[in-house]
Amino acid sequence: MNVLGIESSCDETSVAVLFKNKLLANLISSQDFHKKYGGVVPELSSRAHLQIIIPLVKQALLKSNVELKDVDLICATAGPGLIGALLVGFTFAKGLALSLNKPFVPVNHIEGHIFSGFLMDEKPEFPFLALVVSGGHTLLLLVKSFTEIEKLGSTIDDAAGEAYDKVAKMLELQYPGGPKIQELASKSKGTDIKFPIANLKHPFDFSFSGVKTSVLRFIQKNKIVDKQLDYKLKNDIAFAFQNAVNGALIKNTEKALREFKVNSISLVGGVAANKNLRNSIVSLGRKYGIKSIIPNFEFCGDNAAMIAFRGKTLFNEGKRFDLSSKPFPHLTKDGFNF
Ligand code: KG4
Ligand code: ZN
């Protein structure tokens, strides 16, 4: 079965072709121009998706040596994401499905991330714990099968990636801030600076707005003394902030590992590209004697391979969708498709 996947929820247009378990193409076109605005501008994002979607689909099919008539299933991100951006990929995919008379599967973007570990050679084993850390969401989930996902906790304010991006902005670093913070943190020789992490009532929930505010206060205080932060202090702030956020993520993940018997742990989403976090998850896996599956960088950020894979699993589980479904900008109450 040839599966065509399309992702356009934010600032990446991506098209993938999956044949059985083999990924034939996973093309990702990133909209770098948002950098100069300090964040994603929704209207500009939709227009850029519109311009690239057709050439990208053609290129992905060409690379895969698959003709349109040989596509068996079409999957596209339905949400959550920017509604204008979602509409481009979603409507294009539905139109294609209609014209080719092929089945269409709307895919929840978060579910795409959750199962992205299956794109690796070594795959997660059910039940597994998934730590989803992206620009818009932070979730700790118990994944029992392709259709049973239990939410253990989530952020009550900012997402982890959002906190990285906001603190990067405070340090006058370009969007997206995560990789820049990581780079600065790696130059720090260690510091006594500590940013506090909230202790929440719910054992698996997260909160990152307090850390963000204490970084802001710290910067303001030091700027009074010095107007400009020197580069060493910036490196140390990045280091302390990264430790605080990643420490909170690891702390709750470890609590969940103690409470639930799982066979693997999977770290997914854009922030899963963070080297410090990747290393900590691997150590945690070793400590608890379970596999840790962390996708390659290509599958951490937004990509269509994960959308094609997730769509295929839903189709194989017997789920069928008609063309009347609409894209959704926010996560629904339970958050998932089934
Ligand atoms: O999953 P993703 O590509 O898009 C959403 O679905 O939100 O995640 C993007 C987020 C951004 O906030 C970005 O700053 C963060 O992932 N990110 C990182 C790193 N690389 C990307 N955060 C920390 N360290 C990184 N190396
Ligand atoms: Zn994402």
mmCIF file of C-alpha atoms and ligand atoms in Angstrom:
data_model
loop_
_atom_site.group_PDB
_atom_site.id
_atom_site.type_symbol
_atom_site.label_atom_id
_atom_site.label_comp_id
_atom_site.label_asym_id
_atom_site.label_seq_id
_atom_site.Cartn_x
_atom_site.Cartn_y
_atom_site.Cartn_z
ATOM 1 C CA MET A 1 0.000 0.000 0.000
ATOM 2 C CA ASN A 2 1.368 3.434 -1.006
ATOM 3 C CA VAL A 3 0.423 6.075 1.567
ATOM 4 C CA LEU A 4 0.706 9.776 0.794
ATOM 5 C CA GLY A 5 1.041 11.998 3.871
ATOM 6 C CA ILE A 6 0.651 15.773 3.976
ATOM 7 C CA GLU A 7 1.524 18.072 6.896
ATOM 8 C CA SER A 8 0.852 21.830 6.978
ATOM 9 C CA SER A 9 -0.119 22.681 10.564
ATOM 10 C CA CYS A 10 2.414 25.447 11.203
ATOM 11 C CA ASP A 11 5.532 26.637 9.377
ATOM 12 C CA GLU A 12 6.609 23.433 7.665
ATOM 13 C CA THR A 13 5.047 22.048 4.518
ATOM 14 C CA SER A 14 5.869 18.391 4.297
ATOM 15 C CA VAL A 15 4.943 15.540 1.960
ATOM 16 C CA ALA A 16 5.826 11.884 2.518
ATOM 17 C CA VAL A 17 5.318 8.624 0.684
ATOM 18 C CA LEU A 18 5.261 5.422 2.701
ATOM 19 C CA PHE A 19 5.267 2.009 1.023
ATOM 20 C CA LYS A 20 4.574 -0.771 3.531
ATOM 21 C CA ASN A 21 7.075 0.066 6.295
ATOM 22 C CA LYS A 22 9.510 1.747 3.936
ATOM 23 C CA LEU A 23 9.651 5.505 3.810
ATOM 24 C CA LEU A 24 10.233 6.445 0.162
ATOM 25 C CA ALA A 25 10.201 10.222 0.652
ATOM 26 C CA ASN A 26 9.794 12.724 3.474
ATOM 27 C CA LEU A 27 10.276 16.193 2.001
ATOM 28 C CA ILE A 28 10.142 19.137 4.404
ATOM 29 C CA SER A 29 10.017 22.744 3.264
ATOM 30 C CA SER A 30 10.587 25.111 6.212
ATOM 31 C CA GLN A 31 9.399 28.695 6.124
ATOM 32 C CA ASP A 32 12.566 30.407 7.344
ATOM 33 C CA PHE A 33 11.262 33.906 6.584
ATOM 34 C CA HIS A 34 9.276 33.973 9.873
ATOM 35 C CA LYS A 35 12.581 34.509 11.712
ATOM 36 C CA LYS A 36 12.586 38.208 10.979
ATOM 37 C CA TYR A 37 9.179 38.602 12.684
ATOM 38 C CA GLY A 38 10.282 36.728 15.826
ATOM 39 C CA GLY A 39 7.564 34.067 15.427
ATOM 40 C CA VAL A 40 5.202 32.472 12.924
ATOM 41 C CA VAL A 41 2.902 34.913 11.101
ATOM 42 C CA PRO A 42 -0.225 32.819 10.351
ATOM 43 C CA GLU A 43 -1.328 34.562 7.149
ATOM 44 C CA LEU A 44 2.155 34.435 5.613
ATOM 45 C CA SER A 45 2.387 30.788 6.588
ATOM 46 C CA SER A 46 -0.849 29.873 4.730
ATOM 47 C CA ARG A 47 0.329 31.655 1.581
ATOM 48 C CA ALA A 48 3.688 29.905 1.633
ATOM 49 C CA HIS A 49 1.958 26.492 2.047
ATOM 50 C CA LEU A 50 -0.236 27.327 -0.956
ATOM 51 C CA GLN A 51 2.759 28.103 -3.143
ATOM 52 C CA ILE A 52 4.734 24.990 -2.293
ATOM 53 C CA ILE A 53 2.154 22.235 -1.807
ATOM 54 C CA ILE A 54 1.718 21.139 -5.452
ATOM 55 C CA PRO A 55 5.429 21.183 -6.422
ATOM 56 C CA LEU A 56 6.284 19.366 -3.174
ATOM 57 C CA VAL A 57 3.731 16.585 -3.800
ATOM 58 C CA LYS A 58 5.092 16.170 -7.350
ATOM 59 C CA GLN A 59 8.666 16.069 -6.082
ATOM 60 C CA ALA A 60 7.849 13.510 -3.366
ATOM 61 C CA LEU A 61 6.119 11.206 -5.871
ATOM 62 C CA LEU A 62 9.002 11.568 -8.328
ATOM 63 C CA LYS A 63 11.550 10.770 -5.634
ATOM 64 C CA SER A 64 9.522 7.720 -4.606
ATOM 65 C CA ASN A 65 9.029 6.548 -8.162
ATOM 66 C CA VAL A 66 5.296 6.344 -7.456
ATOM 67 C CA GLU A 67 2.631 7.703 -9.796
ATOM 68 C CA LEU A 68 -0.481 9.441 -8.502
ATOM 69 C CA LYS A 69 -2.675 6.586 -9.747
ATOM 70 C CA ASP A 70 -0.671 4.188 -7.555
ATOM 71 C CA VAL A 71 -1.367 6.081 -4.336
ATOM 72 C CA ASP A 72 -3.713 3.934 -2.209
ATOM 73 C CA LEU A 73 -4.348 6.126 0.827
ATOM 74 C CA ILE A 74 -4.160 9.874 1.430
ATOM 75 C CA CYS A 75 -3.571 11.266 4.944
ATOM 76 C CA ALA A 76 -3.357 14.881 6.040
ATOM 77 C CA THR A 77 -2.988 16.759 9.314
ATOM 78 C CA ALA A 78 -6.411 17.888 10.515
ATOM 79 C CA GLY A 79 -5.192 19.745 13.623
ATOM 80 C CA PRO A 80 -4.289 21.137 16.030
ATOM 81 C CA GLY A 81 -2.479 23.993 14.335
ATOM 82 C CA LEU A 82 -2.984 27.292 12.545
ATOM 83 C CA ILE A 83 -6.350 27.057 10.850
ATOM 84 C CA GLY A 84 -5.299 28.821 7.632
ATOM 85 C CA ALA A 85 -2.199 26.663 7.335
ATOM 86 C CA LEU A 86 -4.108 23.443 8.099
ATOM 87 C CA LEU A 87 -6.737 24.292 5.502
ATOM 88 C CA VAL A 88 -4.171 24.291 2.692
ATOM 89 C CA GLY A 89 -2.814 20.761 3.158
ATOM 90 C CA PHE A 90 -6.103 19.331 4.379
ATOM 91 C CA THR A 91 -8.228 20.682 1.525
ATOM 92 C CA PHE A 92 -5.622 19.759 -1.056
ATOM 93 C CA ALA A 93 -5.498 16.189 0.305
ATOM 94 C CA LYS A 94 -9.294 15.872 0.311
ATOM 95 C CA GLY A 95 -9.461 17.165 -3.268
ATOM 96 C CA LEU A 96 -6.850 14.644 -4.319
ATOM 97 C CA ALA A 97 -8.696 11.800 -2.565
ATOM 98 C CA LEU A 98 -11.943 12.820 -4.272
ATOM 99 C CA SER A 99 -10.417 13.053 -7.728
ATOM 100 C CA LEU A 100 -8.508 9.763 -7.407
ATOM 101 C CA ASN A 101 -11.381 8.048 -5.606
ATOM 102 C CA LYS A 102 -9.048 6.931 -2.838
ATOM 103 C CA PRO A 103 -9.665 6.790 0.939
ATOM 104 C CA PHE A 104 -8.762 9.808 3.029
ATOM 105 C CA VAL A 105 -7.646 9.838 6.694
ATOM 106 C CA PRO A 106 -7.594 13.054 8.755
ATOM 107 C CA VAL A 107 -4.731 12.818 11.246
ATOM 108 C CA ASN A 108 -4.350 14.435 14.639
ATOM 109 C CA HIS A 109 -0.922 16.121 14.583
ATOM 110 C CA ILE A 110 -0.178 15.137 18.183
ATOM 111 C CA GLU A 111 -0.959 11.505 17.389
ATOM 112 C CA GLY A 112 1.488 11.836 14.504
ATOM 113 C CA HIS A 113 4.192 12.828 17.004
ATOM 114 C CA ILE A 114 3.153 10.144 19.530
ATOM 115 C CA PHE A 115 3.790 7.323 17.056
ATOM 116 C CA SER A 116 6.777 8.915 15.286
ATOM 117 C CA GLY A 117 9.092 6.476 17.102
ATOM 118 C CA PHE A 118 7.711 3.763 14.796
ATOM 119 C CA LEU A 119 9.563 5.412 11.889
ATOM 120 C CA MET A 120 12.808 4.210 13.471
ATOM 121 C CA ASP A 121 14.349 0.764 12.959
ATOM 122 C CA GLU A 122 13.948 -0.003 16.665
ATOM 123 C CA LYS A 123 10.298 0.665 17.505
ATOM 124 C CA PRO A 124 8.448 1.364 20.751
ATOM 125 C CA GLU A 125 6.832 -1.639 22.373
ATOM 126 C CA PHE A 126 3.310 -1.325 23.843
ATOM 127 C CA PRO A 127 2.520 -0.250 26.466
ATOM 128 C CA PHE A 128 4.897 2.685 26.257
ATOM 129 C CA LEU A 129 5.252 6.030 27.930
ATOM 130 C CA ALA A 130 5.280 8.967 25.499
ATOM 131 C CA LEU A 131 6.665 12.345 26.441
ATOM 132 C CA VAL A 132 5.353 14.738 23.783
ATOM 133 C CA VAL A 133 7.227 18.041 23.794
ATOM 134 C CA SER A 134 6.493 20.462 20.994
ATOM 135 C CA GLY A 135 5.997 24.170 20.415
ATOM 136 C CA GLY A 136 2.298 23.953 21.241
ATOM 137 C CA HIS A 137 1.928 20.942 23.550
ATOM 138 C CA THR A 138 3.527 19.113 26.443
ATOM 139 C CA LEU A 139 1.950 15.791 27.333
ATOM 140 C CA LEU A 140 2.839 12.687 29.275
ATOM 141 C CA LEU A 141 0.881 9.724 27.923
ATOM 142 C CA LEU A 142 0.452 6.040 28.535
ATOM 143 C CA VAL A 143 0.119 4.496 25.086
ATOM 144 C CA LYS A 144 -1.429 1.041 25.330
ATOM 145 C CA SER A 145 -2.069 0.381 21.642
ATOM 146 C CA PHE A 146 -2.601 2.279 18.402
ATOM 147 C CA THR A 147 -6.079 3.188 19.621
ATOM 148 C CA GLU A 148 -5.720 3.438 23.403
ATOM 149 C CA ILE A 149 -3.953 6.485 24.736
ATOM 150 C CA GLU A 150 -4.307 7.565 28.351
ATOM 151 C CA LYS A 151 -3.348 11.098 29.254
ATOM 152 C CA LEU A 152 -1.352 11.155 32.495
ATOM 153 C CA GLY A 153 -0.513 14.839 32.525
ATOM 154 C CA SER A 154 -0.023 17.974 30.490
ATOM 155 C CA THR A 155 1.114 21.549 30.844
ATOM 156 C CA ILE A 156 -1.237 23.877 32.655
ATOM 157 C CA ASP A 157 0.226 26.943 30.897
ATOM 158 C CA ASP A 158 3.083 27.194 28.373
ATOM 159 C CA ALA A 159 4.311 24.261 26.333
ATOM 160 C CA ALA A 160 7.981 23.338 26.782
ATOM 161 C CA GLY A 161 8.883 24.524 23.259
ATOM 162 C CA GLU A 162 6.932 27.728 23.773
ATOM 163 C CA ALA A 163 8.958 28.426 26.947
ATOM 164 C CA TYR A 164 12.201 27.784 25.015
ATOM 165 C CA ASP A 165 11.056 30.196 22.291
ATOM 166 C CA LYS A 166 9.996 32.915 24.747
ATOM 167 C CA VAL A 167 13.188 32.762 26.804
ATOM 168 C CA ALA A 168 15.209 32.818 23.563
ATOM 169 C CA LYS A 169 13.428 36.035 22.653
ATOM 170 C CA MET A 170 14.374 37.530 26.053
ATOM 171 C CA LEU A 171 17.983 36.659 25.257
ATOM 172 C CA GLU A 172 17.578 38.314 21.823
ATOM 173 C CA LEU A 173 17.971 35.019 19.982
ATOM 174 C CA GLN A 174 16.187 34.199 16.732
ATOM 175 C CA TYR A 175 13.041 32.065 16.391
ATOM 176 C CA PRO A 176 12.836 29.081 16.795
ATOM 177 C CA GLY A 177 14.603 29.516 20.102
ATOM 178 C CA GLY A 178 15.090 25.901 21.232
ATOM 179 C CA PRO A 179 18.173 25.136 19.135
ATOM 180 C CA LYS A 180 19.714 28.535 20.003
ATOM 181 C CA ILE A 181 19.235 28.004 23.754
ATOM 182 C CA GLN A 182 20.792 24.569 23.421
ATOM 183 C CA GLU A 183 23.795 26.066 21.611
ATOM 184 C CA LEU A 184 24.359 28.724 24.287
ATOM 185 C CA ALA A 185 23.820 26.244 27.118
ATOM 186 C CA SER A 186 26.490 23.970 25.648
ATOM 187 C CA LYS A 187 29.016 26.837 25.919
ATOM 188 C CA SER A 188 28.330 27.387 29.639
ATOM 189 C CA LYS A 189 30.913 25.961 32.013
ATOM 190 C CA GLY A 190 28.186 25.420 34.647
ATOM 191 C CA THR A 191 26.629 27.974 36.959
ATOM 192 C CA ASP A 192 25.050 28.491 40.360
ATOM 193 C CA ILE A 193 22.054 30.244 38.777
ATOM 194 C CA LYS A 194 18.879 28.240 39.428
ATOM 195 C CA PHE A 195 15.401 28.849 38.096
ATOM 196 C CA PRO A 196 12.583 27.336 40.145
ATOM 197 C CA ILE A 197 10.146 24.777 38.845
ATOM 198 C CA ALA A 198 6.578 24.757 40.135
ATOM 199 C CA ASN A 199 5.449 21.897 42.344
ATOM 200 C CA LEU A 200 1.953 21.077 41.151
ATOM 201 C CA LYS A 201 -0.824 19.203 42.889
ATOM 202 C CA HIS A 202 -1.285 16.805 39.991
ATOM 203 C CA PRO A 203 1.809 14.543 39.914
ATOM 204 C CA PHE A 204 2.169 14.431 36.117
ATOM 205 C CA ASP A 205 1.268 18.001 35.128
ATOM 206 C CA PHE A 206 3.784 20.622 34.065
ATOM 207 C CA SER A 207 4.010 24.388 34.370
ATOM 208 C CA PHE A 208 6.621 26.506 32.634
ATOM 209 C CA SER A 209 5.321 30.041 32.975
ATOM 210 C CA GLY A 210 6.982 30.517 36.397
ATOM 211 C CA VAL A 211 10.448 29.577 35.073
ATOM 212 C CA LYS A 212 9.899 31.942 32.171
ATOM 213 C CA THR A 213 9.002 34.810 34.537
ATOM 214 C CA SER A 214 11.952 34.176 36.829
ATOM 215 C CA VAL A 215 14.295 34.264 33.817
ATOM 216 C CA LEU A 216 12.721 37.590 32.811
ATOM 217 C CA ARG A 217 13.181 39.047 36.320
ATOM 218 C CA PHE A 218 16.782 37.824 36.413
ATOM 219 C CA ILE A 219 17.534 39.447 33.043
ATOM 220 C CA GLN A 220 15.867 42.711 34.067
ATOM 221 C CA LYS A 221 17.857 42.832 37.311
ATOM 222 C CA ASN A 222 21.150 42.224 35.546
ATOM 223 C CA LYS A 223 20.403 44.710 32.795
ATOM 224 C CA ILE A 224 20.011 47.478 35.383
ATOM 225 C CA VAL A 225 23.581 46.817 36.456
ATOM 226 C CA ASP A 226 24.976 46.301 32.991
ATOM 227 C CA LYS A 227 22.533 47.399 30.162
ATOM 228 C CA GLN A 228 23.841 44.552 27.963
ATOM 229 C CA LEU A 229 24.138 40.981 29.197
ATOM 230 C CA ASP A 230 27.633 39.700 28.534
ATOM 231 C CA TYR A 231 27.860 36.526 26.491
ATOM 232 C CA LYS A 232 29.018 34.389 29.447
ATOM 233 C CA LEU A 233 25.975 35.358 31.494
ATOM 234 C CA LYS A 234 23.719 34.609 28.511
ATOM 235 C CA ASN A 235 25.273 31.145 28.217
ATOM 236 C CA ASP A 236 24.731 30.547 31.933
ATOM 237 C CA ILE A 237 21.097 31.706 31.798
ATOM 238 C CA ALA A 238 20.471 29.356 28.847
ATOM 239 C CA PHE A 239 22.144 26.520 30.769
ATOM 240 C CA ALA A 240 20.126 27.125 33.954
ATOM 241 C CA PHE A 241 16.874 27.482 32.007
ATOM 242 C CA GLN A 242 17.479 24.301 29.994
ATOM 243 C CA ASN A 243 18.240 22.443 33.241
ATOM 244 C CA ALA A 244 15.046 23.703 34.856
ATOM 245 C CA VAL A 245 12.718 22.785 31.961
ATOM 246 C CA ASN A 246 14.354 19.462 31.135
ATOM 247 C CA GLY A 247 14.605 18.650 34.851
ATOM 248 C CA ALA A 248 10.843 19.097 35.246
ATOM 249 C CA LEU A 249 10.149 16.934 32.189
ATOM 250 C CA ILE A 250 12.419 14.164 33.456
ATOM 251 C CA LYS A 251 11.099 14.345 37.024
ATOM 252 C CA ASN A 252 7.496 13.654 36.010
ATOM 253 C CA THR A 253 8.532 11.051 33.470
ATOM 254 C CA GLU A 254 10.437 9.178 36.172
ATOM 255 C CA LYS A 255 7.424 9.406 38.508
ATOM 256 C CA ALA A 256 5.303 7.807 35.789
ATOM 257 C CA LEU A 257 7.902 5.091 35.193
ATOM 258 C CA ARG A 258 7.716 4.204 38.873
ATOM 259 C CA GLU A 259 3.945 4.030 38.791
ATOM 260 C CA PHE A 260 3.222 2.310 35.457
ATOM 261 C CA LYS A 261 4.729 -0.835 34.033
ATOM 262 C CA VAL A 262 5.801 -0.055 30.478
ATOM 263 C CA ASN A 263 8.037 -1.720 27.911
ATOM 264 C CA SER A 264 9.485 1.425 26.364
ATOM 265 C CA ILE A 265 9.701 5.147 26.648
ATOM 266 C CA SER A 266 9.462 7.470 23.651
ATOM 267 C CA LEU A 267 10.486 11.123 23.523
ATOM 268 C CA VAL A 268 8.803 12.930 20.607
ATOM 269 C CA GLY A 269 8.025 16.376 19.189
ATOM 270 C CA GLY A 270 10.217 19.341 18.243
ATOM 271 C CA VAL A 271 11.871 19.664 21.674
ATOM 272 C CA ALA A 272 12.920 15.995 21.414
ATOM 273 C CA ALA A 273 15.747 17.395 19.256
ATOM 274 C CA ASN A 274 17.287 18.761 22.470
ATOM 275 C CA LYS A 275 20.478 16.801 23.125
ATOM 276 C CA ASN A 276 20.434 17.209 26.892
ATOM 277 C CA LEU A 277 16.854 15.916 27.058
ATOM 278 C CA ARG A 278 17.627 13.025 24.693
ATOM 279 C CA ASN A 279 20.558 11.954 26.889
ATOM 280 C CA SER A 280 18.447 12.155 30.044
ATOM 281 C CA ILE A 281 15.701 9.985 28.516
ATOM 282 C CA VAL A 282 18.258 7.400 27.395
ATOM 283 C CA SER A 283 19.685 7.321 30.958
ATOM 284 C CA LEU A 284 16.185 6.952 32.380
ATOM 285 C CA GLY A 285 15.485 4.044 30.012
ATOM 286 C CA ARG A 286 18.698 2.351 31.152
ATOM 287 C CA LYS A 287 17.896 2.932 34.830
ATOM 288 C CA TYR A 288 14.487 1.256 34.468
ATOM 289 C CA GLY A 289 15.721 -1.454 32.083
ATOM 290 C CA ILE A 290 13.431 -0.460 29.201
ATOM 291 C CA LYS A 291 13.993 0.622 25.589
ATOM 292 C CA SER A 292 14.125 4.346 24.921
ATOM 293 C CA ILE A 293 13.019 5.307 21.422
ATOM 294 C CA ILE A 294 13.811 8.820 20.278
ATOM 295 C CA PRO A 295 13.214 9.628 16.604
ATOM 296 C CA ASN A 296 15.991 10.991 14.382
ATOM 297 C CA PHE A 297 15.986 14.786 14.113
ATOM 298 C CA GLU A 298 14.118 14.520 10.769
ATOM 299 C CA PHE A 299 11.137 13.016 12.616
ATOM 300 C CA CYS A 300 11.227 15.222 15.754
ATOM 301 C CA GLY A 301 10.090 18.457 14.135
ATOM 302 C CA ASP A 302 6.960 18.592 12.013
ATOM 303 C CA ASN A 303 7.068 16.104 9.155
ATOM 304 C CA ALA A 304 4.656 14.227 6.914
ATOM 305 C CA ALA A 305 6.219 10.797 7.498
ATOM 306 C CA MET A 306 4.604 10.665 10.943
ATOM 307 C CA ILE A 307 1.272 11.764 9.458
ATOM 308 C CA ALA A 308 1.388 9.043 6.766
ATOM 309 C CA PHE A 309 2.316 6.441 9.405
ATOM 310 C CA ARG A 310 -0.423 7.481 11.833
ATOM 311 C CA GLY A 311 -3.023 7.636 9.046
ATOM 312 C CA LYS A 312 -2.048 4.149 7.917
ATOM 313 C CA THR A 313 -2.397 2.682 11.425
ATOM 314 C CA LEU A 314 -5.894 4.172 11.783
ATOM 315 C CA PHE A 315 -6.881 2.798 8.368
ATOM 316 C CA ASN A 316 -5.466 -0.625 9.274
ATOM 317 C CA GLU A 317 -7.460 -0.516 12.530
ATOM 318 C CA GLY A 318 -10.565 -0.278 10.339
ATOM 319 C CA LYS A 319 -11.247 3.438 10.843
ATOM 320 C CA ARG A 320 -12.953 5.067 7.872
ATOM 321 C CA PHE A 321 -13.566 8.773 7.334
ATOM 322 C CA ASP A 322 -15.663 10.598 4.780
ATOM 323 C CA LEU A 323 -14.715 13.814 3.070
ATOM 324 C CA SER A 324 -16.972 15.970 5.245
ATOM 325 C CA SER A 325 -14.441 16.220 8.097
ATOM 326 C CA LYS A 326 -13.043 19.652 8.846
ATOM 327 C CA PRO A 327 -9.683 20.784 10.174
ATOM 328 C CA PHE A 328 -9.588 21.782 13.853
ATOM 329 C CA PRO A 329 -7.245 24.413 15.336
ATOM 330 C CA HIS A 330 -7.295 23.178 18.952
ATOM 331 C CA LEU A 331 -7.013 19.874 20.718
ATOM 332 C CA THR A 332 -10.449 18.506 21.601
ATOM 333 C CA LYS A 333 -11.280 17.637 25.203
ATOM 334 C CA ASP A 334 -9.762 14.176 25.032
ATOM 335 C CA GLY A 335 -7.478 15.251 22.281
ATOM 336 C CA PHE A 336 -7.620 12.189 20.113
ATOM 337 C CA ASN A 337 -9.440 10.929 17.049
ATOM 338 C CA PHE A 338 -11.120 7.838 18.387
HETATM 339 O O1 KG4 B 1 6.900 19.796 16.989
HETATM 340 P P1 KG4 B 1 7.387 21.100 16.470
HETATM 341 O O2 KG4 B 1 8.292 21.103 15.269
HETATM 342 O O3 KG4 B 1 6.181 22.042 16.141
HETATM 343 C C1 KG4 B 1 4.989 22.012 16.864
HETATM 344 O O4 KG4 B 1 4.174 21.103 16.587
HETATM 345 O O5 KG4 B 1 4.881 22.862 17.763
HETATM 346 O O6 KG4 B 1 8.134 21.843 17.693
HETATM 347 C C2 KG4 B 1 8.730 23.083 17.550
HETATM 348 C C3 KG4 B 1 9.376 23.472 18.870
HETATM 349 C C4 KG4 B 1 9.839 24.939 18.910
HETATM 350 O O7 KG4 B 1 9.319 25.517 20.078
HETATM 351 C C5 KG4 B 1 11.355 24.833 18.965
HETATM 352 O O8 KG4 B 1 11.991 25.903 19.647
HETATM 353 C C6 KG4 B 1 11.541 23.515 19.686
HETATM 354 O O9 KG4 B 1 10.554 22.681 19.128
HETATM 355 N N1 KG4 B 1 12.883 22.951 19.477
HETATM 356 C C7 KG4 B 1 13.792 22.763 20.469
HETATM 357 C C8 KG4 B 1 14.960 22.261 19.860
HETATM 358 N N2 KG4 B 1 14.723 22.152 18.514
HETATM 359 C C9 KG4 B 1 13.447 22.571 18.300
HETATM 360 N N3 KG4 B 1 13.699 22.987 21.799
HETATM 361 C C10 KG4 B 1 14.794 22.705 22.549
HETATM 362 N N4 KG4 B 1 15.954 22.246 22.035
HETATM 363 C C11 KG4 B 1 16.085 21.991 20.704
HETATM 364 N N5 KG4 B 1 17.230 21.532 20.218
HETATM 365 ZN ZN ZN B 2 4.501 19.337 15.904
#
